[in-house]
Coordinates of C-alpha atoms in Angstrom, one line a residue:
M1 CA 5.2 19.0 -13.5
K2 CA 2.7 18.2 -10.3
I3 CA 3.1 14.4 -10.0
D4 CA -0.7 13.3 -7.5
K5 CA 0.5 11.3 -4.4
Q6 CA -0.7 8.3 -4.2
L7 CA -2.9 7.4 -1.2
H8 CA -2.6 2.9 -0.4
L9 CA -5.3 1.6 1.9
I10 CA -4.2 -2.0 3.1
S11 CA -6.9 -4.7 4.2
D12 CA -5.9 -5.6 8.2
G13 CA -6.2 -9.3 7.7
N14 CA -9.8 -9.2 9.4
F15 CA -12.1 -8.5 5.8
S16 CA -15.3 -8.3 6.4
E17 CA -19.0 -6.7 5.0
Q18 CA -18.4 -3.7 7.6
H19 CA -14.6 -3.4 5.3
L20 CA -16.7 -3.8 2.2
Q21 CA -19.0 -1.7 2.9
L22 CA -16.8 1.4 4.0
V23 CA -14.7 0.6 0.6
K24 CA -17.6 1.0 -1.3
R25 CA -18.1 5.1 0.6
I26 CA -13.8 6.0 0.0
Q27 CA -13.0 4.4 -3.0
A28 CA -12.7 7.0 -5.1
E29 CA -9.9 8.6 -3.1
M30 CA -7.6 5.8 -2.8
D31 CA -5.7 4.8 -5.3
Y32 CA -5.4 1.5 -4.6
L33 CA -6.5 -1.4 -1.9
H34 CA -4.3 -3.7 -0.9
I35 CA -5.4 -7.3 0.0
R36 CA -3.4 -8.4 2.7
E37 CA -5.2 -11.3 4.4
K38 CA -2.7 -13.9 6.2
N39 CA -5.0 -16.4 7.9
K40 CA -7.6 -17.2 4.4
T41 CA -7.2 -19.5 1.9
A42 CA -7.3 -18.5 -1.5
K43 CA -10.7 -19.1 -1.9
D44 CA -11.5 -16.7 1.1
I45 CA -9.4 -14.3 -0.9
L46 CA -11.4 -15.1 -4.9
E47 CA -13.8 -14.3 -2.6
I48 CA -12.8 -11.3 -1.5
I49 CA -11.7 -9.5 -5.0
G50 CA -15.7 -10.7 -6.0
A51 CA -17.2 -9.2 -3.9
L52 CA -15.1 -5.8 -4.3
E53 CA -15.8 -6.8 -7.7
N54 CA -19.9 -6.6 -7.2
I55 CA -19.3 -2.9 -5.2
G56 CA -17.7 -1.5 -8.6
L57 CA -14.2 -1.2 -7.3
P58 CA -11.4 -1.8 -10.5
L59 CA -9.4 -4.9 -10.0
E60 CA -6.8 -1.8 -11.5
K61 CA -7.0 -0.8 -7.7
I62 CA -6.5 -4.1 -6.7
I63 CA -2.8 -5.4 -5.4
V64 CA -2.6 -9.0 -3.9
N65 CA -0.6 -9.5 -0.7
D66 CA 2.3 -12.9 -1.9
R67 CA -0.2 -14.7 -4.1
V68 CA 0.6 -14.3 -7.4
D69 CA -1.4 -16.6 -8.4
I70 CA -4.7 -14.8 -7.1
A71 CA -3.5 -11.6 -8.9
V72 CA -3.0 -13.6 -12.3
I73 CA -6.2 -15.2 -12.2
K74 CA -8.3 -12.2 -11.2
Q75 CA -5.5 -9.7 -12.9
C76 CA -5.3 -7.4 -10.4
A77 CA -3.3 -4.2 -11.1
G78 CA -0.4 -6.4 -8.4
V79 CA 1.1 -8.1 -6.3
Q80 CA 3.1 -7.2 -3.2
L81 CA 5.7 -9.4 -2.0
A82 CA 7.2 -9.7 1.3
Y83 CA 10.8 -12.1 1.9
H84 CA 9.0 -15.0 1.9
S85 CA 7.6 -14.8 -1.6
P86 CA 8.3 -15.2 -5.0
S87 CA 11.0 -12.9 -6.2
I88 CA 10.3 -9.9 -7.8
P89 CA 12.6 -11.6 -11.2
L90 CA 10.6 -14.6 -11.4
V91 CA 7.4 -12.2 -11.4
K92 CA 8.3 -10.1 -13.6
E93 CA 9.7 -13.0 -16.0
S94 CA 6.9 -14.5 -15.9
F95 CA 4.0 -12.1 -15.2
P96 CA 5.5 -9.0 -16.9
K97 CA 2.0 -6.5 -17.4
L98 CA 1.4 -7.2 -13.1
K99 CA 2.7 -4.5 -10.7
A100 CA 5.4 -5.6 -8.3
G101 CA 5.9 -4.1 -5.5
K102 CA 8.1 -4.9 -2.3
S103 CA 8.2 -4.4 1.5
V104 CA 11.6 -3.0 2.6
H105 CA 12.6 -2.1 6.3
S106 CA 16.1 -0.5 4.4
L107 CA 18.0 0.9 2.4
A108 CA 19.9 -2.2 1.6
E109 CA 16.8 -3.9 1.0
A110 CA 14.9 -1.0 -1.1
E111 CA 18.4 -1.2 -3.4
Q112 CA 17.9 -4.9 -3.7
A113 CA 14.1 -4.7 -4.7
Q114 CA 14.8 -1.9 -7.5
Q115 CA 17.4 -4.1 -9.2
E116 CA 15.6 -6.7 -9.3
G117 CA 12.8 -4.7 -11.3
A118 CA 10.4 -3.9 -8.2
D119 CA 7.9 -1.1 -9.9
Y120 CA 7.9 0.7 -6.3
V121 CA 8.9 -0.4 -3.0
L122 CA 6.7 -0.2 0.6
Y123 CA 9.0 1.3 3.3
G124 CA 8.1 1.1 6.6
H125 CA 7.3 1.9 9.7
I126 CA 7.8 5.7 9.5
Y127 CA 6.3 6.4 13.1
S128 CA 5.4 4.3 15.9
S129 CA 2.5 2.3 15.6
K130 CA -0.3 -0.3 16.6
S131 CA 0.8 -2.9 14.5
K132 CA 4.7 -2.7 15.6
A133 CA 4.3 -1.2 19.4
N134 CA 7.8 -3.1 20.5
Q135 CA 9.7 -1.8 17.2
Q136 CA 11.9 1.6 16.7
P137 CA 10.1 3.6 13.9
R138 CA 12.7 4.3 11.2
G139 CA 11.3 7.8 10.9
L140 CA 11.7 10.7 8.0
T141 CA 15.5 10.8 8.6
E142 CA 15.9 7.5 6.8
L143 CA 12.7 7.4 4.7
Q144 CA 14.7 10.8 2.7
K145 CA 17.4 8.9 2.4
M146 CA 15.8 6.3 0.9
T147 CA 13.8 8.9 -1.8
N148 CA 17.1 10.3 -2.6
A149 CA 18.6 7.0 -3.6
L150 CA 16.0 5.2 -5.2
S151 CA 14.2 5.9 -8.9
V152 CA 11.3 3.9 -8.2
P153 CA 8.4 5.4 -5.8
V154 CA 8.6 5.2 -2.5
Y155 CA 5.3 4.3 -0.6
A156 CA 5.9 4.8 3.7
I157 CA 4.0 3.4 6.0
G158 CA 3.5 3.1 9.8
G159 CA 1.7 5.8 12.2
I160 CA 1.5 8.2 8.8
T161 CA -1.8 10.3 10.1
P162 CA -3.5 13.6 7.8
E163 CA -1.1 15.5 10.0
R164 CA 2.0 14.1 9.7
T165 CA 1.2 13.1 5.3
K166 CA 2.5 16.6 4.2
E167 CA 6.2 15.8 5.9
V168 CA 6.2 12.0 4.7
T169 CA 5.5 13.4 1.0
A170 CA 8.1 16.4 1.7
A171 CA 10.6 14.0 2.3
G172 CA 9.9 12.6 -1.2
A173 CA 7.6 9.4 -0.3
A174 CA 5.5 9.0 -3.6
G175 CA 2.6 8.1 -1.3
I176 CA 1.4 6.9 2.0
A177 CA 0.0 3.2 3.2
V178 CA -2.7 3.2 5.8
M179 CA -4.3 0.4 7.4
S180 CA -5.3 1.3 11.3
G181 CA -5.4 4.4 10.6
I182 CA -8.2 4.2 8.6
W183 CA -9.7 1.1 9.6
Q184 CA -9.7 2.3 13.2
A185 CA -11.1 5.7 12.8
E186 CA -14.1 7.1 14.1
D187 CA -15.3 8.8 10.9
P188 CA -13.1 6.8 8.1
V189 CA -14.8 8.5 5.9
R190 CA -13.9 11.9 7.3
T191 CA -10.4 10.4 7.6
V192 CA -9.8 9.4 4.1
S193 CA -10.9 12.6 3.0
A194 CA -8.5 14.3 5.4
Y195 CA -5.6 12.1 3.8
R196 CA -6.9 12.6 0.2
Q197 CA -6.8 16.6 1.3
A198 CA -3.5 15.9 2.7
L199 CA -1.9 14.2 -0.2
N200 CA -3.1 16.5 -2.7
S201 CA -1.8 19.8 -1.5
W202 CA 1.6 18.4 -2.4
K203 CA 2.9 20.9 -4.2
G204 CA 6.5 19.8 -5.5
G205 CA 7.0 18.3 -8.9
R206 CA 8.9 14.7 -10.1
R207 CA 12.3 13.3 -8.1

């Protein structure tokens, strides 16, 4: 059975009207938008989500980083948790309908997240990336080890281009998460289409 690979777009901390207009053009080709705006207040984030609703983005496509309260208030798809966030068991026990993802950087962290009830993990960075310029990338071999060991979906992040997408999915990733690769692209709309095409060309079945 062929399983579609997902495209997650991560906001870059500077969400603006320009970002909003791009989302409006590409929303059909992305699976989820992660609202990752660390320096914005709860009110700011609620306003961003309201603006996204106004352009027709379904709440089922929105994942809020860290702010469980906002994800619940707006009935978004889920929340992306980090090491400083509320624990997965607490979130799942309190809000069982909320999808809970965990950002991980090692197999041990990923296995713990799965054991605690995470619906998926976000793992990276796979390749060198602008946002992690001084950190060693983890690479495809470590990604393969993780996807072999886990039963929950693993989404890969970090330096993934449309050209690299196939080798990432071949290593078992359930999809990819992209930030600067889309927001900073010369032609973001065309770039999203290239990511989508690469993801759709995956011929494997359920892992």
